[in-house]
Coordinates of C-alpha atoms in Angstrom, one line a residue:
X1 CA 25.3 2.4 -16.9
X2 CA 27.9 0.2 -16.4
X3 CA 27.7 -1.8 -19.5
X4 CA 25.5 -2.3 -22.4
X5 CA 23.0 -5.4 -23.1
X6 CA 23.2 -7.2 -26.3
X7 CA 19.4 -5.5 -26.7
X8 CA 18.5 -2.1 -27.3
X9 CA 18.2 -0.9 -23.3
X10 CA 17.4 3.0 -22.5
X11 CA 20.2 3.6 -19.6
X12 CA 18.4 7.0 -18.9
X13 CA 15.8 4.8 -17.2
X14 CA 17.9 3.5 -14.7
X15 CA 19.2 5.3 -10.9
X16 CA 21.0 2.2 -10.3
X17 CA 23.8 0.5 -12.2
X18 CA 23.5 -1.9 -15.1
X19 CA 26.1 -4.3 -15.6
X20 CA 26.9 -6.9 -18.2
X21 CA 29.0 -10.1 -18.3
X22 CA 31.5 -8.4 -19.8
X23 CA 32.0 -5.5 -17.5
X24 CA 33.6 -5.0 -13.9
X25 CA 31.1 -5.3 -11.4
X26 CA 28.9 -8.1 -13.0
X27 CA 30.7 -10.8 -10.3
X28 CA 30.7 -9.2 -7.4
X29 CA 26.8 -7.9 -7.8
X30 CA 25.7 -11.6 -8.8
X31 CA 27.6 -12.9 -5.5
X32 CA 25.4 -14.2 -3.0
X33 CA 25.6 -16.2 0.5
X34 CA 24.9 -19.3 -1.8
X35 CA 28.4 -20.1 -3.5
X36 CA 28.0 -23.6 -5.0
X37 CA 26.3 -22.1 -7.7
X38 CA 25.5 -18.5 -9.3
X39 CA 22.5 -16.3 -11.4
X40 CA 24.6 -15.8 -14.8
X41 CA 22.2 -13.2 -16.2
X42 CA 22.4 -11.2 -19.4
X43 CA 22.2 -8.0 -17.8
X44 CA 22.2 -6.8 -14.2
X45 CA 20.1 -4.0 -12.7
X46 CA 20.8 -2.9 -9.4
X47 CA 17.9 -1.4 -8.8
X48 CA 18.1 1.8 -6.3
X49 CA 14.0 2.1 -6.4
X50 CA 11.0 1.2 -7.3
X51 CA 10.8 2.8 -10.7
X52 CA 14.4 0.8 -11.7
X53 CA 12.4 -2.5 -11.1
X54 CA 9.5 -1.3 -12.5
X55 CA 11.8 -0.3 -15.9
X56 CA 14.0 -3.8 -15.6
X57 CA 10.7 -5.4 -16.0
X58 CA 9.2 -3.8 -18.6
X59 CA 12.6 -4.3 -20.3
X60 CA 12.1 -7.7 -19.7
X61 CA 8.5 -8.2 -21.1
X62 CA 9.4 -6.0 -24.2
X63 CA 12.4 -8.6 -25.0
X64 CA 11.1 -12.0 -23.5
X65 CA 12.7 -12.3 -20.8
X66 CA 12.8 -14.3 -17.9
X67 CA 13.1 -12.0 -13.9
X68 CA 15.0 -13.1 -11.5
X69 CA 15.6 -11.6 -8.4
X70 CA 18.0 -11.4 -5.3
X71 CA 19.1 -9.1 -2.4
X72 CA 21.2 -11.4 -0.4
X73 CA 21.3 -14.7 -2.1
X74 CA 20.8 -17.0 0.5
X75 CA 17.8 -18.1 -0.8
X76 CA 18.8 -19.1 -4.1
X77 CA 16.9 -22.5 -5.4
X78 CA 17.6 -21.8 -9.3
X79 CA 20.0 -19.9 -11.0
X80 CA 19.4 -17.1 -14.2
X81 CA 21.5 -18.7 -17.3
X82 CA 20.4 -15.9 -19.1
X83 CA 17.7 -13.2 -18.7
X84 CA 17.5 -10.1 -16.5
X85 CA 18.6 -10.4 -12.8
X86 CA 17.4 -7.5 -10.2
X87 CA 19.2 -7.1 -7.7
X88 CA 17.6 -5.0 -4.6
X89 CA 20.3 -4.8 -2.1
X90 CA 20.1 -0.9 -2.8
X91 CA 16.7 -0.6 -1.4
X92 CA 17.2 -0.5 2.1
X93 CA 15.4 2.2 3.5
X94 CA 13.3 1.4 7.3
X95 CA 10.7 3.5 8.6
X96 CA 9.2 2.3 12.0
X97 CA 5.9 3.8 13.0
X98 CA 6.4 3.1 17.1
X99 CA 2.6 3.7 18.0
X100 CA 1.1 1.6 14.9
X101 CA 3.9 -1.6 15.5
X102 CA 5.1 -1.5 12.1
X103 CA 8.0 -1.2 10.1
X104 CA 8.4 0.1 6.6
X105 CA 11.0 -1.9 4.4
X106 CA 12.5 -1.7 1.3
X107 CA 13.3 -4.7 -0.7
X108 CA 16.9 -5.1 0.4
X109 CA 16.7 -4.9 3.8
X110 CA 18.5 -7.6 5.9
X111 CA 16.8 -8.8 9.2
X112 CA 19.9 -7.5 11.2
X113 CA 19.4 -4.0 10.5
X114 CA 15.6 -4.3 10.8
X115 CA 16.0 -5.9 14.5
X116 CA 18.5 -3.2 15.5
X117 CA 15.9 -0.1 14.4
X118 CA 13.2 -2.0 15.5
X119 CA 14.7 -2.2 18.9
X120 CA 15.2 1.2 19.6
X121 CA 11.4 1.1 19.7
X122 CA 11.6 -1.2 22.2
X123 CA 9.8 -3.7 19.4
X124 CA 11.2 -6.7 17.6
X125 CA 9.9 -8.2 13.8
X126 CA 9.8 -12.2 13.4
X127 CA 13.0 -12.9 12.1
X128 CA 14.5 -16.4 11.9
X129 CA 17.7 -17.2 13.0
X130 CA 19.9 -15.3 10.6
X131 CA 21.2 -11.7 10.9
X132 CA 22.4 -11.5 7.1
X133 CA 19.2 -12.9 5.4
X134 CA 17.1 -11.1 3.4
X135 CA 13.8 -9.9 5.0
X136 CA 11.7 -9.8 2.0
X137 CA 12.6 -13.3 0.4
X138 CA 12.2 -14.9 3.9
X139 CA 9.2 -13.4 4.6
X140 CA 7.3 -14.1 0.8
X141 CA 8.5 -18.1 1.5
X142 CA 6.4 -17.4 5.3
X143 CA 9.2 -16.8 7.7
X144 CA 9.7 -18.9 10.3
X145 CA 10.4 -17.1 13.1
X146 CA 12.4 -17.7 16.4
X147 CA 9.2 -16.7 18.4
X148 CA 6.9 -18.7 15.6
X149 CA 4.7 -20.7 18.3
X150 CA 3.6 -17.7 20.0
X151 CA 3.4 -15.2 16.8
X152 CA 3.1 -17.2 14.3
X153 CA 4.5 -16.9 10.9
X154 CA 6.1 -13.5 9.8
X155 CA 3.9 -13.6 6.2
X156 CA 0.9 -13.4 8.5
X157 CA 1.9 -10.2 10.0
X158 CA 2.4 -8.1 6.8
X159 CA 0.1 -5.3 6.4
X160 CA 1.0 -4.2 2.5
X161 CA 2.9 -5.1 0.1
X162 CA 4.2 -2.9 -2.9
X163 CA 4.9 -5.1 -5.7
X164 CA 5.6 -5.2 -9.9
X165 CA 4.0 -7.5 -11.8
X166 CA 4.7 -8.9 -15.1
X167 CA 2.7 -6.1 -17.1
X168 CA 5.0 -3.1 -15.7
X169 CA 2.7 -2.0 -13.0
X170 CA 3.1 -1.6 -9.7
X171 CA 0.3 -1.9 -7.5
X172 CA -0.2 -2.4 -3.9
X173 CA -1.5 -5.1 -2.1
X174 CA -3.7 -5.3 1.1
X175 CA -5.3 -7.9 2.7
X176 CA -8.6 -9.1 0.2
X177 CA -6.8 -8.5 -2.8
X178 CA -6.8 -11.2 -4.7
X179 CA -3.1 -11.6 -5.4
X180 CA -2.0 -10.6 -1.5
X181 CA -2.6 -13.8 -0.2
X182 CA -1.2 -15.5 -3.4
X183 CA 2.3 -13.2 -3.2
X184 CA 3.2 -14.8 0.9
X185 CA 4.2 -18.0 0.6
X186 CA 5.3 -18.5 -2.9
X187 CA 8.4 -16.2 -3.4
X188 CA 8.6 -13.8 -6.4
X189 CA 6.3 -16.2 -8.5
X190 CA 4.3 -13.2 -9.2
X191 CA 6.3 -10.0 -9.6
X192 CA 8.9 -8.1 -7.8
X193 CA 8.4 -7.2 -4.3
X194 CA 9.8 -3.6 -3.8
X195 CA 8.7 -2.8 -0.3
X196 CA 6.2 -4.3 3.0
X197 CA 4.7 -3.2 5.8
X198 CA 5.0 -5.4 8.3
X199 CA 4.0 -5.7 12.2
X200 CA 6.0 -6.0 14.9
X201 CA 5.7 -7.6 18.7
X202 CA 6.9 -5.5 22.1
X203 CA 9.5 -8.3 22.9
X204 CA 12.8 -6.9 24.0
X205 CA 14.4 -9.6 25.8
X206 CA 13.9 -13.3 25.7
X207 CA 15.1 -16.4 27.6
X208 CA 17.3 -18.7 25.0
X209 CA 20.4 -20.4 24.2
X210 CA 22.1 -23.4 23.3
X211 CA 22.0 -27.1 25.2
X212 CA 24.3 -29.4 23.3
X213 CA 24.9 -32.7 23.9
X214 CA 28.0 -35.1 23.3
X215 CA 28.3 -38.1 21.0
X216 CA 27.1 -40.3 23.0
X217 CA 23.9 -38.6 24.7
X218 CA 22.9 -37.8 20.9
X219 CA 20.1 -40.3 20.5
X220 CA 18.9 -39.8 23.8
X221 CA 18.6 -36.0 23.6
X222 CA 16.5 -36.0 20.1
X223 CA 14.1 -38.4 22.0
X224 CA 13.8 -36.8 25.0
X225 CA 13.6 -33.1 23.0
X226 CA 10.9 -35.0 21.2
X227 CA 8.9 -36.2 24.0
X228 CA 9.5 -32.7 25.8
X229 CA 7.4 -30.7 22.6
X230 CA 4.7 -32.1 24.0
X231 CA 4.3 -30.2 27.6
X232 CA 5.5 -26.7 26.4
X233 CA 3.2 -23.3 25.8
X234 CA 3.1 -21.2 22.8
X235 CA 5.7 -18.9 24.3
X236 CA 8.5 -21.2 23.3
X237 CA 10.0 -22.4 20.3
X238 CA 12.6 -24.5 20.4
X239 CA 14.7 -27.1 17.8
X240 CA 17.3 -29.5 17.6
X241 CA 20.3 -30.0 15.4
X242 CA 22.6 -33.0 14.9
X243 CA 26.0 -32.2 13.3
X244 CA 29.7 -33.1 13.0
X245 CA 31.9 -30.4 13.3
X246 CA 34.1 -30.1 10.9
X247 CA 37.3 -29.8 11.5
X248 CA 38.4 -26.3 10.4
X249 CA 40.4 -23.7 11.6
X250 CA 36.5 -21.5 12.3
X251 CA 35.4 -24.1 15.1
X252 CA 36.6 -24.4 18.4
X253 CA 39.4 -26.7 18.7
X254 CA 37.4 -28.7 21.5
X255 CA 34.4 -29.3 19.2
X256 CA 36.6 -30.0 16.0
X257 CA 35.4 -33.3 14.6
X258 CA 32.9 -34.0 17.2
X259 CA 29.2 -35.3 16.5
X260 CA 27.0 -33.6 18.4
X261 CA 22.8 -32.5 19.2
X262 CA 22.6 -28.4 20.0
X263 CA 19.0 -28.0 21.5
X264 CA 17.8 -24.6 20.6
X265 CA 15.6 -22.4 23.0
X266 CA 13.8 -19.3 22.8
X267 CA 11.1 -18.6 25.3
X268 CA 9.1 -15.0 26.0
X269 CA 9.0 -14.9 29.4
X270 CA 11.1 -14.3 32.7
X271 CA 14.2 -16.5 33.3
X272 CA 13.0 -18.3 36.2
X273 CA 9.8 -20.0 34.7
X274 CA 12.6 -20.8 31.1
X275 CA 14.6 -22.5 33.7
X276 CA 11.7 -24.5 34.9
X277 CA 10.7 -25.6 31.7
X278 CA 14.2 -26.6 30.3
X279 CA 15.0 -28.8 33.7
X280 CA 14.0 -31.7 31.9
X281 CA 16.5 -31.1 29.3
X282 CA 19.1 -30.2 31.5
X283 CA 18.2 -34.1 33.2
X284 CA 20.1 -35.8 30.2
X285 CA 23.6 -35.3 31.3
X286 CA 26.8 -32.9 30.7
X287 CA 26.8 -30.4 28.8
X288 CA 29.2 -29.3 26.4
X289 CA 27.9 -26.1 26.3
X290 CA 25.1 -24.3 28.3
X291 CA 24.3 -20.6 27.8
X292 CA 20.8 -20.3 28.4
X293 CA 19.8 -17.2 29.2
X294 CA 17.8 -13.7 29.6
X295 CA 19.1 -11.6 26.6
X296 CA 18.2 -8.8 25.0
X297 CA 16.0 -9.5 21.9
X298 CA 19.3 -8.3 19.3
X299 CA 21.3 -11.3 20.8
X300 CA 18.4 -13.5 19.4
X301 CA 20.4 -14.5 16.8
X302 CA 23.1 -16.3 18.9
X303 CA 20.5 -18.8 19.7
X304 CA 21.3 -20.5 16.5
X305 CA 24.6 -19.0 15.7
X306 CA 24.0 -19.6 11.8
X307 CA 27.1 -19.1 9.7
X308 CA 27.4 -15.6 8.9
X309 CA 30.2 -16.6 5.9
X310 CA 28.8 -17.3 2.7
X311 CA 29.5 -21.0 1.3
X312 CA 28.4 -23.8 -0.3
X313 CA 25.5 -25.8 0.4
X314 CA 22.1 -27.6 -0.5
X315 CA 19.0 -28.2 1.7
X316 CA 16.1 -30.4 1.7
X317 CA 13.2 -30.8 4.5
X318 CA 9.7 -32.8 5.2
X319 CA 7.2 -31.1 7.0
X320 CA 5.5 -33.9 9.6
X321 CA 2.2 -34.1 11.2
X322 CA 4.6 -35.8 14.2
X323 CA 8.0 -37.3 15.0
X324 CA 7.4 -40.3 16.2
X325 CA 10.9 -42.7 17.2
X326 CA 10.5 -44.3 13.8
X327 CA 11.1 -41.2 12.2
X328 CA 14.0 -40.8 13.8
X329 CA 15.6 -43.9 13.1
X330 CA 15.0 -43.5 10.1
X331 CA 16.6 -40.4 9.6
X332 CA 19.4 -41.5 11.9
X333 CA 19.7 -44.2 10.0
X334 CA 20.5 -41.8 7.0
X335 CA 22.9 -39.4 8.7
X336 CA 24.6 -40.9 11.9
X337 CA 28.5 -40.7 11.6
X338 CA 29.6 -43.4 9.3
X339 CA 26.0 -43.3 7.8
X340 CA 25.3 -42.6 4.0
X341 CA 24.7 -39.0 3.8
X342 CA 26.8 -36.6 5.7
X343 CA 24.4 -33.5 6.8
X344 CA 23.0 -31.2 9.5
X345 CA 20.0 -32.3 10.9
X346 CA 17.8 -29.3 12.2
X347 CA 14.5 -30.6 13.1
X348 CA 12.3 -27.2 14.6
X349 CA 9.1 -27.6 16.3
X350 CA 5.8 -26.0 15.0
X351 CA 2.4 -25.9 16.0
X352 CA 0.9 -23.1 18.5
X353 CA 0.4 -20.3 16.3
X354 CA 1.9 -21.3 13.3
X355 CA -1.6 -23.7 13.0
X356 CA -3.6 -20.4 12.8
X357 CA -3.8 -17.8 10.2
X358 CA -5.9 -18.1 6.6
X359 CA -5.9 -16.6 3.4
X360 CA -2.2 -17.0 2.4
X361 CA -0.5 -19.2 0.4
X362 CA 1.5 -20.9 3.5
X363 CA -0.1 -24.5 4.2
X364 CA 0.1 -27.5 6.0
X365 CA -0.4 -25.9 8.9
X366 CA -1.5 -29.1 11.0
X367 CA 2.5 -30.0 10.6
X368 CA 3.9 -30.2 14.1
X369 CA 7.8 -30.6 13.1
X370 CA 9.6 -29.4 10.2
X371 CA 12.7 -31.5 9.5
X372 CA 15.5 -30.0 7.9
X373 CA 18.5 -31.5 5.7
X374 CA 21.5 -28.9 5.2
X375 CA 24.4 -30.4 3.0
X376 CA 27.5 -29.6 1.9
X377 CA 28.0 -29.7 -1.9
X378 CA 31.3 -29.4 -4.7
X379 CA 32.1 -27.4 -7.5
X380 CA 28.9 -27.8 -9.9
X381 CA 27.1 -30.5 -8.0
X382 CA 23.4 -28.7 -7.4
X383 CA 21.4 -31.6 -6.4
X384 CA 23.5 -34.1 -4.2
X385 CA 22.4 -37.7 -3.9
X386 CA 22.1 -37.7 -0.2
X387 CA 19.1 -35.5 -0.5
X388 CA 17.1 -37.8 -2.6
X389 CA 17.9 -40.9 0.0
X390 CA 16.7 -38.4 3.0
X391 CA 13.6 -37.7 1.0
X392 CA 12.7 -41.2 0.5
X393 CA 13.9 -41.9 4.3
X394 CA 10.9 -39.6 5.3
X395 CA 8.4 -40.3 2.6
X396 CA 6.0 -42.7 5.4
X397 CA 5.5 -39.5 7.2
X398 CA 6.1 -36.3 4.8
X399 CA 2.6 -34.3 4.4
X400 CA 4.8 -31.6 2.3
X401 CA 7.2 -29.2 2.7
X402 CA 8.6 -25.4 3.8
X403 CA 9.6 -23.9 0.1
X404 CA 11.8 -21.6 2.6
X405 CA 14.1 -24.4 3.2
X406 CA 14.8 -25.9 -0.1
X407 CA 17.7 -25.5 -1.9
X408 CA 19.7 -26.3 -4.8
X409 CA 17.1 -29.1 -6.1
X410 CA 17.7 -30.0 -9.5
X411 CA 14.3 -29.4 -11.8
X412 CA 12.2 -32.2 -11.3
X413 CA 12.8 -32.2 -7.8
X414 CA 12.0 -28.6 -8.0
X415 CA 8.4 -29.4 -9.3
X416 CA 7.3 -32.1 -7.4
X417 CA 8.7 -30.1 -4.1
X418 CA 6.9 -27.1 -5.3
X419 CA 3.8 -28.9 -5.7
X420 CA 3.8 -30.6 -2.2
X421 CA 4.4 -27.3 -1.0
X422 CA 0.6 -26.7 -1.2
X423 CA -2.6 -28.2 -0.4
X424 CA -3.8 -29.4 -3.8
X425 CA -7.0 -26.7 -3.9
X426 CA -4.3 -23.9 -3.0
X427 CA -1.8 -25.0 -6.0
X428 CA -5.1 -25.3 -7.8
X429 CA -5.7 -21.1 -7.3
X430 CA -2.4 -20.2 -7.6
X431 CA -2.1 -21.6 -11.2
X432 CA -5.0 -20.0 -11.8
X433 CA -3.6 -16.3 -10.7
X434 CA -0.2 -17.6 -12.7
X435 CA -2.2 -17.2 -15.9
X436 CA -4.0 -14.1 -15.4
X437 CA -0.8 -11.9 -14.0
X438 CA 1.6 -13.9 -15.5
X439 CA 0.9 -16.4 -18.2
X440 CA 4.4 -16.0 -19.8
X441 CA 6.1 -16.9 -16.8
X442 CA 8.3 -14.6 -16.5
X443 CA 9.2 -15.1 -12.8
X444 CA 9.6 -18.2 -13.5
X445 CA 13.7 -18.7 -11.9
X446 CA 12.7 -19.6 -8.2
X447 CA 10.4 -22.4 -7.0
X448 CA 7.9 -22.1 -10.3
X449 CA 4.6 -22.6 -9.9
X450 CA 3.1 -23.4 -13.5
X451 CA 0.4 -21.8 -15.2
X452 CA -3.1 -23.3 -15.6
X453 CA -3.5 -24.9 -19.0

């Protein structure tokens, strides 16, 4: 044990280390990718496996405490002040079974190390665009993937899930259990996840890369990438992003400062019929950068080339039945350079497979765009005003949004987003399993779905 809690805590339960504000360690196991702000938790379990979470949430339940949870802390949406924090990094065990298509994970795993195992099977999972994120968080929010119109979304490919619920047990979850279709899509709003099975797809290469655009061709390449959605097949998935480089020492010194729209492709099939379909694309103009491709499956993540450093930053999105041009003046309206709200646009088309699947909580399925609003934020500032004007920006054509991509909301904003996160008969039946398996809301530090009254 690294330090001792303020309550009475058996540290013979515990593999992993416990650690306490007032001990080394405590910082640098609550650090996360997210940096504007931070769990501050009353005591830390680093949980090695699945009996330390199981202990860490008895603990919990004994004292009356809330659970939080994190393995890489990218997807932190509210911090701990207080409570019991589990952190699962530890866990990181994979087991692929080659013949099956599945893959065994521990809570901590990252999606970089699952793709590289995974490939050595000549098998991929559905990961999204980063290396460093955490595969379980991503996939209990759904998991949109890089391949999502032709596989759909990642929480509909998990086979098990091993989880510990409020009461201290842990139980395992198959599809038809009543709480496996409640656990995907709602993040750790019913217990803590300590392992999944999850299927995998025989893609080893794919056809992808970046098409990005100058200042001036911006508006043209967001409406002709919107027109273009409409002629492709399942078997590609593309977005579009709309950013200002900043200028920092990180970025090329030719893109420093320069406003620009990156077109993002990923396509399962051979190079020639990718170049066929992108031709339109290419029909805009110059290039700033072309690298389209045929790459092997663990260069996916170039596509997007996420930052891989942690930082500071807040997020908001609206998931849209389509994006029509008025859409995108208004949003352009919002964010174009001299504009009120500086942000990264990252609008990422859906549909395909992403329509199909049932008996999860992942919904508004019929949404054939999600629009994303990535922000940068200061010291202490969770909930930046830009987010609320891009919000009301989109409110004509907003059905609801990805819970995946919402971050650093302050609580009322957390609610109402939560909510609209659902179909209203969904976020009926998920208050409804709140009370039964946790009526004390104990997970309640994360996008917190209420219990039934």
């Amino acid at each position: 044990m690294t330090g001792s809690a303020n309550h009475t805590l058996d540290s013979a339960r515990f593999t992993g280390p416990v650690f306490t504000p007032d001990h080394p360690g405590y910082a640098e196991e609550i650090a996360g990718f997210q940096t504007a702000y931070a769990h501050r938790p009353a005591l830390v379990v680093g949980a090695v496996h699945a009996e330390d979470v199981r202990a860490a949430v008895e603990y919990a339940a004994r004292q009356g405490l809330p659970v939080a949870v994190q393995a890489t802390g990218h997807g932190l949406s509210v911090a701990a002040d207080g409570g019991v924090l589990i952190t699962t990094g530890r866990m990181d065990t994979i087991t692929v079974d080659p013949r099956a298509r599945t893959a065994r994970i521990g809570a901590g795993v990252r999606a970089g190390a699952l793709i590289e195992v995974a490939a050595r099977h000549g098998l991929a999972p559905l990961n999204g665009s980063s290396l460093s994120v955490g595969v379980t968080g991503y996939v209990l929010g759904g998991g949109l993937g890089l391949l999502a119109r032709e596989f759909g979304y990642a929480a509909d490919r998990v086979r098990s899930i091993d989880l510990v619920t409020a009461d201290g047990r842990m139980r395992t979850l198959v599809p038809g259990d009543e709480l496996f279709g409640a656990v995907l899509g709602t993040g750790g709003n019913f217990g803590v996840v300590t392992g999944l099975e999850l299927e995998l797809v025989a893609v080893t290469e794919l056809y992808g890369g970046q098409l990005m655009f100058d200042t001036d061709q911006v508006d043209e390449a967001l409406d002709a990438w919107r027109q273009w959605t409409a002629t492709l097949p399942d078997a590609l998935t593309s977005g579009i992003a709309v950013l200002t480089f900043p200028d920092i020492a990180p970025v090329p010194q030719p893109l420093r400062g320069r406003h620009v729209a990156s077109i993002r492709i990923a396509f399962d099939g051979p190079a020639e019929e990718g170049e066929r379909l992108v031709a339109p694309l290419r029909a805009i103009g110059d290039r700033i950068r072309d690298d389209l491709r045929a790459m092997p499956y663990t260069e996916s993540h170039t596509i997007y080339s996420d930052p891989d450093v942690p930082h500071a930053y807040a997020a908001t999105n609206a998931l849209v039945a389509d994006l029509t041009p008025a859409t995108l003046s208004a949003l352009r309206a919002q964010t174009a350079p001299g504009g009120p709200v500086d942000a990264v646009i990252d609008i990422r088309h859906l549909g395909g497979a992403l329509r199909r699947g049932d008996g999860i909580a992942v919904d508004h399925r019929d949404a054939e765009y999600v629009v994303r609003v990535i922000t940068g934020v200061g010291a202490g500032d969770r909930t930046p005003t830009g987010l609320t004007v891009i919000r009301e920006a989109l409110a004509p054509w907003t059905i609801g949004h990805s819970l995946n991509f919402v971050y650093g909301a302050g609580a009322d904003a957390n609610a109402a987003q939560t909510a609209a996160g659902y179909a209203p008969e969904t976020y009926a039946r998920l208050r409804a399993l709140k009370s039964k398996y946790d009526p004390h809301s104990m997970f309640r530090l994360n996008r917190a779905i209420a219990p039934a009254e």
